[in-house]
Amino acid sequence: MGDLIAITDHNLFDERNKAKQSAKPIVGEFNKSRIHSYGPNSFKLHRLPVPVRGDIVGLVGPRSIGKTTALKILAGELTPNLGRFNDPPLDWLTIRTHLHDKHLRRFLAQVVNHKLKVVFKPQQVPQDYMGLAVGEILRKVDDRKDLRALILCFLDLKTPSVKFHHLDIRAQHRVTLAAALLQDADVYIFDDISSFLDMRQRFMVAQLIRSLKTAKSYVIVVDNDLSVIDYVSDYMYIMYGEPEAYGVFSEQYFDVETGIEFYLRGFDPIEDNLIRGDPLIFERDFFISAPNEKHLEPDPEPLIGRRYSYPHMTTNHLKHKMKVEGGNLHDCQIHLVLGDQGTGKSTFIKLLAGFLPPDGVEPWCPEYLKSYKPKKISFIRACTVRAALETRCFHHRFVSDVIEPLQIDRLMGRKLTSLSPGERQRVAITFCLMKDAHVYLIDEPSLDLDSDMRIRVALAIRKHILRIQRAAVVVENDFLMAAYLADKVILVEPSIDTASCLPRDIARPVSGFSVSSPCDRVAGFNLLLEKLNITFRQVPDSSRLTPRVNKAGSMEDKTQKLNGNFYYNLA
């Protein structure tokens, strides 16, 4: 079988896992900085971020590393036990004397003594909203009446009479965000703002959060979309550690540009600590060179330059008609599908996959092998991940390019039906990529993944597509991940202009949706960002392909808009 290996080669994973153990973050001795523990041999949180009055502080780090625990403490909803779970401190005075920063001590004293009004948007939707109508929820917190119409429009909330529990999870999340944004407070804390939002909504919400910033306010934000953190934050803290075991906040905050740089590089030179064992960075030549290794037997057809043409198509599967402009998919290229929520991005990718028939014509090219990863993931089989993978053999590079970065090797003994949403997503992406196909169709791979894993997934998809020299179509709402992935851009848009935020436009009917043919990545991003009124830059004097969002009204933002360069590319 040559370079092909089977998943039963367990020693390969054991040896590589042992090698990785030496690259864990250097934690040192943190007993004096322990803030909270959930019990013996349970998760422990070390240090707390210090809110900055008059500025917005972002927190970034992997999932299950203590960000939500820290937010609950800062909101006054959780009393820290300083690691003394059997003998917790009985008063906040004892707790405050343990804290390392005088500004943090003063802030928590004001929160606990109710001298600061705190608005906390939690990660999970509040259960006390269940049974209430949307309008009733929002009327109770309607302090910012001048922005009410704008907020409701940005978040697409048109049905005030509907009960909260009758909404889907996406709409519930938007109502929870609106309820926080409509309140006047001294402290605003947002846990996970971008989940279930499309790209337009994410940056609209980020703009609204920045509008909360005053000389006296505190604003703290957690999110897994690094572009959103980049846009909304003035400063940021980095978290590192071992998920579900311990989490450590950086000892000091960084300006957001420096913080994201350290986070992506995986190393904090200030504290001389590893954030992770490897950097999460694309080099410039990653978009140019395409290694000619294959994980399959050689194809008699020449792969370089092969294209797959799909025809003009229409479908009435949605409430409105969708028109698809025909186009070409090319080997060694990832074709990124961008558009607002509800415009039919998933419908388009299902048309290509053959799961939905187009109107009046045959499904697209059944002779092409296609591998499809849907947006919603569910597994029926009760077998383990290892057993599911044992049915396939693959190139050894698939292990280093996909299985290890997505940490599938850690899930081998788990049953498919027991996986968390994020774990299911990683396994589904792996299953999709390991199939022999001409075209890979991947719907929203970032869903339920933390910021680390999103970039790992983007790297894995790109490496794999370049190595096997096949085509891919990907739907994505995380801009950084989208920029890492895209060679070409496909735009899905409403047939009428629904971008206006005047109240009269909220109820305007949509006549249909249109899907463009693939266009150049820079031109496609430029068209999208112009409609969002957001600009991105790339750091000069760097080979890294990490786009950075410009703050609204900054010199870079004004200059790029003046020149019509909403997505500035040095290449």
Coordinates of C-alpha atoms in Angstrom, one line a residue:
M1 CA 0.0 0.0 0.0
G2 CA 3.0 2.3 0.0
D3 CA 2.4 5.5 1.8
L4 CA -1.2 4.5 2.6
I5 CA -1.8 3.6 6.3
A6 CA -4.8 2.3 8.2
I7 CA -6.2 3.8 11.4
T8 CA -5.3 0.6 13.1
D9 CA -1.6 1.8 13.2
H10 CA -2.1 3.0 16.8
N11 CA 1.6 3.3 17.5
L12 CA 1.8 6.3 15.1
F13 CA -0.7 8.3 17.3
D14 CA 0.9 7.1 20.6
E15 CA 4.4 8.3 19.5
R16 CA 3.2 11.6 18.2
N17 CA 1.1 12.3 21.3
K18 CA 4.2 11.6 23.5
A19 CA 6.2 14.1 21.5
K20 CA 3.5 16.7 21.9
Q21 CA 3.5 16.4 25.7
S22 CA 6.8 18.1 25.8
A23 CA 5.3 21.2 24.0
K24 CA 2.6 22.0 26.6
P25 CA 2.4 25.6 27.9
I26 CA 4.8 26.4 30.7
V27 CA 2.5 27.1 33.6
G28 CA 4.9 27.5 36.5
E29 CA 3.6 27.7 40.0
F30 CA 0.3 29.4 40.2
N31 CA -1.0 28.4 43.6
K32 CA -0.8 32.1 44.8
S33 CA -2.8 33.2 41.8
R34 CA -5.6 30.6 41.9
I35 CA -9.0 32.2 41.7
H36 CA -11.4 29.4 41.5
S37 CA -11.6 25.6 41.5
Y38 CA -14.6 23.3 40.9
G39 CA -13.2 20.5 43.2
P40 CA -10.4 18.1 43.6
N41 CA -9.0 17.0 40.2
S42 CA -11.3 19.5 38.6
F43 CA -10.9 22.7 36.5
K44 CA -8.9 25.5 38.1
L45 CA -8.8 29.1 37.1
H46 CA -5.7 31.3 37.7
R47 CA -5.7 35.1 37.6
L48 CA -8.5 37.3 36.4
P49 CA -8.6 40.0 33.6
V50 CA -8.7 43.6 34.8
P51 CA -11.5 45.6 33.2
V52 CA -10.3 49.0 31.9
R53 CA -12.5 52.0 32.5
G54 CA -13.3 53.8 29.2
D55 CA -12.1 51.0 27.0
I56 CA -13.2 47.6 25.6
V57 CA -11.3 44.5 26.7
G58 CA -11.5 41.3 24.7
L59 CA -10.7 37.8 26.0
V60 CA -9.4 35.1 23.7
G61 CA -8.5 31.5 24.3
P62 CA -9.6 27.9 23.6
R63 CA -12.9 26.5 24.7
S64 CA -13.3 25.1 28.2
I65 CA -10.4 27.1 29.6
G66 CA -12.3 29.4 32.0
K67 CA -13.4 32.5 30.1
T68 CA -17.1 32.1 31.1
T69 CA -16.0 31.4 34.7
A70 CA -14.0 34.6 34.8
L71 CA -17.0 36.6 33.3
K72 CA -19.3 35.3 35.9
I73 CA -16.9 36.4 38.7
L74 CA -16.5 39.8 37.1
A75 CA -20.3 40.1 36.8
G76 CA -20.8 39.2 40.5
E77 CA -22.7 36.1 39.7
L78 CA -20.0 33.7 41.0
T79 CA -18.1 34.0 44.2
P80 CA -14.5 32.8 43.7
N81 CA -13.3 30.2 46.2
L82 CA -9.6 30.8 45.6
G83 CA -9.1 27.1 45.1
R84 CA -10.4 26.3 48.6
F85 CA -13.4 24.4 47.6
N86 CA -13.6 22.6 51.0
D87 CA -13.1 25.8 53.0
P88 CA -14.1 28.7 50.8
P89 CA -13.5 32.3 52.0
L90 CA -16.6 33.7 53.6
D91 CA -16.3 37.3 52.7
W92 CA -15.3 39.4 49.7
L93 CA -12.7 41.3 51.8
T94 CA -10.7 38.1 52.1
I95 CA -11.1 37.5 48.4
R96 CA -10.1 41.0 47.4
T97 CA -6.9 40.9 49.4
H98 CA -5.9 37.8 47.4
L99 CA -6.2 39.6 44.1
H100 CA -3.1 40.9 42.4
D101 CA -4.3 44.2 41.0
K102 CA -5.7 47.2 42.9
H103 CA -7.9 48.2 40.0
L104 CA -9.4 44.8 39.9
R105 CA -10.0 44.9 43.7
R106 CA -11.7 48.3 43.4
F107 CA -13.9 47.1 40.4
L108 CA -15.1 43.9 42.2
A109 CA -15.8 45.9 45.4
Q110 CA -18.1 48.2 43.4
V111 CA -19.8 45.3 41.7
V112 CA -20.4 43.4 44.9
N113 CA -21.7 46.5 46.7
H114 CA -24.0 47.3 43.7
K115 CA -22.3 50.6 43.0
L116 CA -21.9 49.6 39.4
K117 CA -24.9 48.4 37.3
V118 CA -23.8 45.3 35.4
V119 CA -25.4 43.9 32.2
F120 CA -24.3 40.4 31.5
K121 CA -25.1 38.7 28.2
P122 CA -24.5 35.0 29.0
Q123 CA -23.3 32.3 26.6
Q124 CA -26.5 30.3 27.0
V125 CA -29.9 32.0 26.5
P126 CA -31.5 32.9 29.8
Q127 CA -34.2 30.5 31.0
D128 CA -36.2 33.3 32.6
Y129 CA -37.0 34.6 29.1
M130 CA -39.0 31.4 28.3
G131 CA -42.7 32.0 28.1
L132 CA -42.3 35.7 27.5
A133 CA -43.0 37.4 24.2
V134 CA -40.0 39.1 22.4
G135 CA -41.6 42.5 22.7
E136 CA -42.2 42.0 26.4
I137 CA -38.6 41.1 27.0
L138 CA -37.3 44.1 25.1
R139 CA -39.7 46.6 26.6
K140 CA -38.5 45.8 30.1
V141 CA -34.9 46.8 29.2
D142 CA -35.7 49.6 26.7
D143 CA -33.3 52.3 28.1
R144 CA -31.8 53.3 24.7
K145 CA -35.0 54.1 22.9
D146 CA -33.1 56.2 20.3
L147 CA -31.3 53.1 19.1
R148 CA -34.2 50.6 19.4
A149 CA -35.1 50.6 15.7
L150 CA -31.5 50.3 14.6
I151 CA -30.8 47.4 17.0
L152 CA -33.9 45.5 16.0
C153 CA -33.1 46.0 12.3
F154 CA -29.4 45.0 12.7
L155 CA -30.5 41.8 14.5
D156 CA -33.4 41.1 12.1
L157 CA -36.0 41.1 15.0
K158 CA -39.4 41.6 13.3
T159 CA -41.9 39.6 15.4
P160 CA -42.4 41.1 18.8
S161 CA -45.5 39.1 19.5
V162 CA -43.8 35.7 19.2
K163 CA -43.0 33.8 22.4
F164 CA -39.3 33.5 23.1
H165 CA -39.4 29.7 23.4
H166 CA -41.0 29.4 20.0
L167 CA -38.0 31.0 18.3
D168 CA -35.1 28.9 17.0
I169 CA -31.7 29.1 18.8
R170 CA -30.4 31.7 16.3
A171 CA -33.3 34.1 16.9
Q172 CA -33.1 33.5 20.7
H173 CA -29.4 34.5 20.6
R174 CA -30.3 37.7 18.8
V175 CA -33.0 38.6 21.2
T176 CA -30.6 38.1 24.1
L177 CA -28.0 40.4 22.4
A178 CA -30.7 43.0 21.8
A179 CA -31.8 42.9 25.5
A180 CA -28.2 43.6 26.6
L181 CA -27.6 46.4 24.0
L182 CA -30.8 48.2 24.9
Q183 CA -29.9 48.7 28.5
D184 CA -28.0 51.6 30.2
A185 CA -25.3 50.3 32.5
D186 CA -21.9 50.9 34.0
V187 CA -20.5 47.5 33.1
Y188 CA -21.3 45.5 29.9
I189 CA -20.2 41.9 29.7
F190 CA -20.8 39.8 26.5
D191 CA -20.0 36.1 26.4
D192 CA -19.9 34.8 22.8
I193 CA -21.5 37.5 20.6
S194 CA -21.0 36.0 17.1
S195 CA -22.6 32.5 17.4
F196 CA -25.5 32.1 15.0
L197 CA -24.9 35.5 13.4
D198 CA -23.8 36.0 9.8
M199 CA -20.9 38.1 8.8
R200 CA -22.9 41.3 8.4
Q201 CA -24.7 40.8 11.8
R202 CA -21.4 40.2 13.6
F203 CA -19.9 43.5 12.6
M204 CA -23.1 45.4 13.1
V205 CA -23.2 44.0 16.7
A206 CA -19.6 44.9 17.1
Q207 CA -20.3 48.5 16.1
L208 CA -23.2 48.6 18.6
I209 CA -21.0 47.3 21.3
R210 CA -18.4 50.0 20.5
S211 CA -21.2 52.5 20.9
L212 CA -21.5 51.5 24.6
K213 CA -18.0 52.8 25.2
T214 CA -17.9 56.0 27.3
A215 CA -15.3 57.6 29.6
K216 CA -16.9 55.8 32.6
S217 CA -18.0 52.5 31.2
Y218 CA -16.4 49.1 31.4
V219 CA -17.0 46.7 28.5
I220 CA -15.7 43.1 28.4
V221 CA -16.2 40.8 25.4
V222 CA -15.5 37.1 24.7
D223 CA -15.8 35.7 21.2
N224 CA -14.4 33.0 19.0
D225 CA -14.3 35.1 15.9
L226 CA -10.9 36.8 16.0
S227 CA -11.9 39.4 13.5
V228 CA -14.8 40.5 15.7
I229 CA -12.5 40.7 18.8
D230 CA -10.0 42.7 16.6
Y231 CA -12.8 45.1 15.6
V232 CA -14.5 45.6 18.9
S233 CA -11.6 45.6 21.4
D234 CA -9.1 48.2 22.5
Y235 CA -7.1 45.8 24.6
M236 CA -7.1 42.0 25.1
Y237 CA -6.1 39.3 27.5
I238 CA -4.9 35.9 26.3
M239 CA -5.8 32.6 28.0
Y240 CA -3.7 29.5 27.9
G241 CA -3.6 26.2 29.7
E242 CA -5.2 22.8 29.3
P243 CA -8.9 22.7 28.4
E244 CA -11.1 21.3 31.2
A245 CA -8.0 21.1 33.5
Y246 CA -6.7 24.6 34.1
G247 CA -6.8 28.1 32.5
V248 CA -4.4 31.0 33.0
F249 CA -4.9 34.6 32.0
S250 CA -1.9 36.6 30.8
E251 CA -0.6 38.7 33.6
Q252 CA -1.1 41.9 31.7
Y253 CA -3.3 43.0 28.8
F254 CA -2.0 43.9 25.4
D255 CA -3.1 46.3 22.7
V256 CA -5.3 44.3 20.4
E257 CA -2.9 44.2 17.5
T258 CA 0.0 42.9 19.7
G259 CA -2.3 40.5 21.5
I260 CA -3.6 38.8 18.3
E261 CA -0.1 38.6 17.0
F262 CA 1.1 36.8 20.1
Y263 CA -2.0 34.6 20.1
L264 CA -1.6 33.5 16.5
R265 CA 2.2 32.9 17.0
G266 CA 1.4 30.8 20.1
F267 CA 4.0 32.4 22.3
D268 CA 3.9 35.3 24.8
P269 CA 7.4 36.8 24.9
I270 CA 6.5 39.1 27.8
E271 CA 5.9 36.3 30.2
D272 CA 8.1 33.8 28.2
N273 CA 5.2 31.3 28.1
L274 CA 3.9 29.0 25.4
I275 CA 0.3 29.7 24.6
R276 CA 0.3 26.5 22.5
G277 CA 2.9 24.3 20.9
D278 CA 2.6 25.6 17.4
P279 CA 1.7 28.9 15.5
L280 CA -1.5 29.3 13.7
I281 CA -0.3 31.4 10.7
F282 CA -0.5 31.2 7.0
E283 CA 2.6 32.1 5.0
R284 CA 2.3 33.9 1.7
D285 CA 3.5 31.0 -0.5
F286 CA 0.7 28.9 1.0
F287 CA -1.5 30.4 -1.7
I288 CA 1.0 29.9 -4.5
S289 CA 2.6 26.5 -4.3
A290 CA 0.6 23.3 -4.5
P291 CA 2.6 20.2 -3.5
N292 CA 2.0 17.3 -5.9
E293 CA 1.6 14.6 -3.3
K294 CA -1.6 12.6 -3.4
H295 CA -3.3 10.5 -0.7
L296 CA -4.8 8.3 -3.4
E297 CA -3.5 6.2 -6.2
P298 CA -2.3 8.3 -9.2
D299 CA -5.2 9.5 -11.4
P300 CA -4.7 8.9 -15.1
E301 CA -6.2 12.3 -15.8
P302 CA -3.9 15.3 -15.4
L303 CA -5.0 17.2 -12.3
I304 CA -3.5 20.6 -12.7
G305 CA -5.9 23.0 -14.3
R306 CA -8.9 20.6 -14.4
R307 CA -12.2 22.4 -13.9
Y308 CA -15.7 21.3 -13.1
S309 CA -18.4 23.4 -14.9
Y310 CA -21.8 23.7 -13.3
P311 CA -24.8 25.2 -15.3
H312 CA -27.3 28.0 -14.6
M313 CA -29.8 26.6 -12.2
T314 CA -32.9 27.8 -10.4
T315 CA -34.8 26.3 -7.4
N316 CA -37.9 27.2 -5.5
H317 CA -36.9 25.2 -2.5
L318 CA -36.7 28.3 -0.4
K319 CA -39.7 30.7 0.2
H320 CA -38.2 32.7 -2.7
K321 CA -36.7 31.7 -6.0
M322 CA -33.0 31.2 -6.2
K323 CA -31.1 31.9 -9.4
V324 CA -27.6 30.4 -9.7
E325 CA -25.3 31.8 -12.3
G326 CA -23.2 29.0 -13.9
G327 CA -19.5 28.8 -13.2
N328 CA -16.4 26.7 -13.0
L329 CA -14.7 25.1 -10.0
H330 CA -11.0 24.5 -10.3
D331 CA -8.6 22.0 -8.8
C332 CA -6.3 23.3 -6.1
Q333 CA -8.7 26.1 -5.3
I334 CA -11.2 26.7 -2.5
H335 CA -14.3 28.6 -3.6
L336 CA -15.8 30.5 -0.7
V337 CA -19.5 31.1 -0.5
L338 CA -20.4 34.4 1.3
G339 CA -23.8 36.0 2.1
D340 CA -26.3 37.0 4.7
Q341 CA -28.2 34.6 6.9
G342 CA -31.3 33.2 5.1
T343 CA -30.1 34.0 1.6
G344 CA -29.7 30.3 0.6
K345 CA -25.9 29.6 1.0
S346 CA -26.7 26.1 2.3
T347 CA -29.3 25.6 -0.5
F348 CA -26.7 26.4 -3.1
I349 CA -24.2 23.9 -1.7
K350 CA -27.0 21.3 -1.5
L351 CA -27.7 21.9 -5.2
L352 CA -24.1 21.2 -6.0
A353 CA -24.1 18.1 -3.8
G354 CA -27.2 16.7 -5.5
F355 CA -29.2 16.7 -2.3
L356 CA -31.7 19.2 -3.8
P357 CA -32.9 18.9 -7.5
P358 CA -32.7 22.1 -9.5
D359 CA -35.9 23.1 -11.4
G360 CA -36.4 21.6 -14.8
V361 CA -32.9 20.2 -15.3
E362 CA -30.9 17.2 -14.1
P363 CA -28.8 17.4 -10.9
W364 CA -25.3 18.7 -11.5
C365 CA -22.8 16.2 -12.9
P366 CA -23.5 13.0 -11.0
E367 CA -20.4 11.5 -12.6
Y368 CA -18.2 13.7 -10.4
L369 CA -17.5 12.3 -7.0
K370 CA -18.6 14.7 -4.3
S371 CA -18.0 14.7 -0.6
Y372 CA -20.5 16.8 1.4
K373 CA -20.3 18.1 5.0
P374 CA -23.7 19.6 6.0
K375 CA -24.2 22.5 8.3
K376 CA -26.0 20.5 10.9
I377 CA -24.2 17.4 12.2
S378 CA -25.8 14.3 13.7
F379 CA -24.5 10.8 14.0
I380 CA -26.8 7.8 14.2
R381 CA -24.2 5.1 14.5
A382 CA -23.2 4.3 18.0
C383 CA -19.7 3.1 17.1
T384 CA -16.4 4.8 18.2
V385 CA -14.6 7.4 16.2
R386 CA -11.8 4.8 15.7
A387 CA -14.2 2.2 14.3
A388 CA -15.7 4.7 11.9
L389 CA -12.3 5.7 10.6
E390 CA -11.1 2.0 10.3
T391 CA -13.1 1.6 7.1
R392 CA -10.7 3.9 5.3
C393 CA -7.0 3.9 4.5
F394 CA -5.2 7.2 3.8
H395 CA -1.8 8.8 3.2
H396 CA 0.4 9.3 6.2
R397 CA 0.2 13.1 5.5
F398 CA -3.5 13.0 6.2
V399 CA -2.6 12.2 9.8
S400 CA -0.3 15.2 10.1
D401 CA -2.4 17.5 7.9
V402 CA -5.9 16.8 9.3
I403 CA -6.2 14.2 12.0
E404 CA -3.6 15.7 14.4
P405 CA -4.4 19.4 13.9
L406 CA -8.2 18.7 14.4
Q407 CA -7.2 16.6 17.5
I408 CA -9.2 13.6 16.2
D409 CA -6.5 11.3 17.8
R410 CA -7.9 12.4 21.2
L411 CA -11.4 11.2 20.3
M412 CA -10.6 7.8 19.0
G413 CA -12.2 5.9 21.9
R414 CA -15.3 8.1 22.1
K415 CA -18.7 7.0 20.6
L416 CA -20.0 9.2 17.8
T417 CA -23.3 9.7 19.6
S418 CA -21.5 11.0 22.8
L419 CA -19.5 13.8 21.1
S420 CA -20.1 17.5 21.9
P421 CA -21.2 19.8 19.0
G422 CA -17.6 21.0 18.5
E423 CA -16.3 17.5 18.5
R424 CA -18.9 16.4 16.0
Q425 CA -18.0 19.2 13.7
R426 CA -14.3 18.2 13.8
V427 CA -15.1 14.5 13.1
A428 CA -17.5 15.4 10.3
I429 CA -14.9 17.6 8.6
T430 CA -12.4 14.7 8.9
F431 CA -14.9 12.2 7.4
C432 CA -15.6 14.6 4.5
L433 CA -11.9 15.3 3.7
M434 CA -10.9 11.6 3.9
K435 CA -13.3 10.5 1.1
D436 CA -12.1 10.2 -2.4
A437 CA -13.8 13.0 -4.4
H438 CA -13.4 15.5 -7.2
V439 CA -15.2 18.3 -5.3
Y440 CA -15.4 18.8 -1.5
L441 CA -18.5 20.7 -0.3
I442 CA -18.2 22.0 3.2
D443 CA -21.0 24.0 4.9
E444 CA -19.8 26.3 7.7
P445 CA -16.9 24.4 9.2
S446 CA -16.4 27.0 12.0
L447 CA -19.7 26.2 13.6
D448 CA -19.3 25.3 17.3
L449 CA -15.5 25.6 17.2
D450 CA -13.3 27.9 19.3
S451 CA -10.9 30.4 17.8
D452 CA -7.9 28.0 17.9
M453 CA -9.7 25.2 16.2
R454 CA -11.2 27.4 13.5
I455 CA -7.8 28.3 12.3
R456 CA -6.6 24.7 12.6
V457 CA -9.5 23.6 10.5
A458 CA -8.8 26.3 7.8
L459 CA -5.2 25.2 7.7
A460 CA -6.1 21.6 7.4
I461 CA -8.7 22.1 4.7
R462 CA -6.2 24.2 2.6
K463 CA -3.3 21.9 3.1
H464 CA -5.4 18.9 2.1
I465 CA -7.0 20.5 -1.0
L466 CA -3.6 21.6 -2.2
R467 CA -2.0 18.3 -1.6
I468 CA -4.6 16.1 -3.3
Q469 CA -5.2 18.8 -6.0
R470 CA -9.0 18.8 -6.0
A471 CA -11.6 21.5 -5.8
A472 CA -13.6 22.7 -2.7
V473 CA -16.6 24.8 -2.1
V474 CA -16.9 26.2 1.5
V475 CA -19.6 28.3 3.2
E476 CA -18.2 30.4 6.0
N477 CA -19.2 33.4 8.3
D478 CA -15.9 33.8 10.2
F479 CA -14.0 36.4 8.2
L480 CA -10.5 35.4 9.3
M481 CA -11.2 31.8 8.5
A482 CA -12.8 32.9 5.2
A483 CA -9.7 34.9 4.2
Y484 CA -7.4 32.0 5.1
L485 CA -9.5 29.6 2.9
A486 CA -10.6 31.6 -0.2
D487 CA -9.0 31.4 -3.6
K488 CA -12.3 32.4 -5.3
V489 CA -15.4 34.0 -3.9
I490 CA -19.1 33.2 -4.7
L491 CA -21.6 35.9 -3.5
V492 CA -25.2 35.0 -2.5
E493 CA -27.4 38.1 -2.4
P494 CA -31.0 39.1 -2.1
S495 CA -32.5 40.3 -5.4
I496 CA -33.5 43.6 -3.8
D497 CA -31.6 45.9 -1.5
T498 CA -32.4 44.9 2.1
A499 CA -29.3 46.5 3.6
S500 CA -31.2 49.7 4.6
C501 CA -31.9 50.1 8.3
L502 CA -34.8 52.4 8.0
P503 CA -37.9 50.9 9.8
R504 CA -39.9 51.0 6.6
D505 CA -37.4 48.6 5.0
I506 CA -37.6 45.9 7.7
A507 CA -40.8 44.4 6.3
R508 CA -40.0 44.8 2.6
P509 CA -40.6 41.6 0.7
V510 CA -37.6 39.8 -0.8
S511 CA -38.3 38.7 -4.4
G512 CA -35.5 36.1 -4.5
F513 CA -31.8 35.4 -4.2
S514 CA -29.0 35.3 -6.7
V515 CA -25.8 33.3 -6.7
S516 CA -22.8 34.8 -8.6
S517 CA -20.3 32.8 -10.5
P518 CA -16.8 32.5 -8.8
C519 CA -14.8 35.7 -8.9
D520 CA -11.3 36.7 -7.7
R521 CA -10.9 36.6 -3.9
V522 CA -9.8 40.2 -3.5
A523 CA -12.6 41.5 -5.8
G524 CA -15.2 39.3 -4.0
F525 CA -14.1 40.4 -0.5
N526 CA -14.0 44.0 -1.7
L527 CA -17.7 43.8 -2.9
L528 CA -18.8 42.2 0.4
L529 CA -16.9 44.6 2.7
E530 CA -18.1 47.6 0.8
K531 CA -21.7 46.6 1.6
L532 CA -20.7 46.0 5.2
N533 CA -18.8 49.4 5.3
I534 CA -15.9 47.6 6.9
T535 CA -12.2 47.7 5.8
F536 CA -9.4 45.2 6.3
R537 CA -5.7 45.6 6.0
Q538 CA -2.7 43.4 6.0
V539 CA 0.3 44.2 8.1
P540 CA 3.2 45.5 5.9
D541 CA 6.7 44.0 6.2
S542 CA 5.2 40.6 6.9
S543 CA 4.8 37.4 4.9
R544 CA 1.8 36.4 7.0
L545 CA -1.6 36.4 5.4
T546 CA -3.6 37.5 8.5
P547 CA -6.0 40.3 7.6
R548 CA -6.6 42.9 10.3
V549 CA -9.8 44.8 10.5
N550 CA -9.6 48.6 10.8
K551 CA -11.5 50.5 13.5
A552 CA -14.3 52.6 12.1
G553 CA -13.1 56.2 11.5
S554 CA -9.4 55.3 11.8
M555 CA -6.9 56.8 9.3
E556 CA -6.5 53.4 7.6
D557 CA -10.3 53.0 7.4
K558 CA -10.8 56.4 5.9
T559 CA -7.9 56.0 3.4
Q560 CA -9.0 52.6 2.2
K561 CA -12.6 53.7 1.7
L562 CA -11.5 56.8 -0.2
N563 CA -9.5 54.6 -2.5
G564 CA -12.2 51.9 -2.8
N565 CA -9.9 49.3 -1.2
F566 CA -12.2 47.7 1.4
Y567 CA -10.1 44.5 1.3
Y568 CA -6.5 45.6 1.0
N569 CA -4.2 42.9 -0.4
L570 CA -0.4 43.4 -0.7
A571 CA -0.1 40.7 -3.3

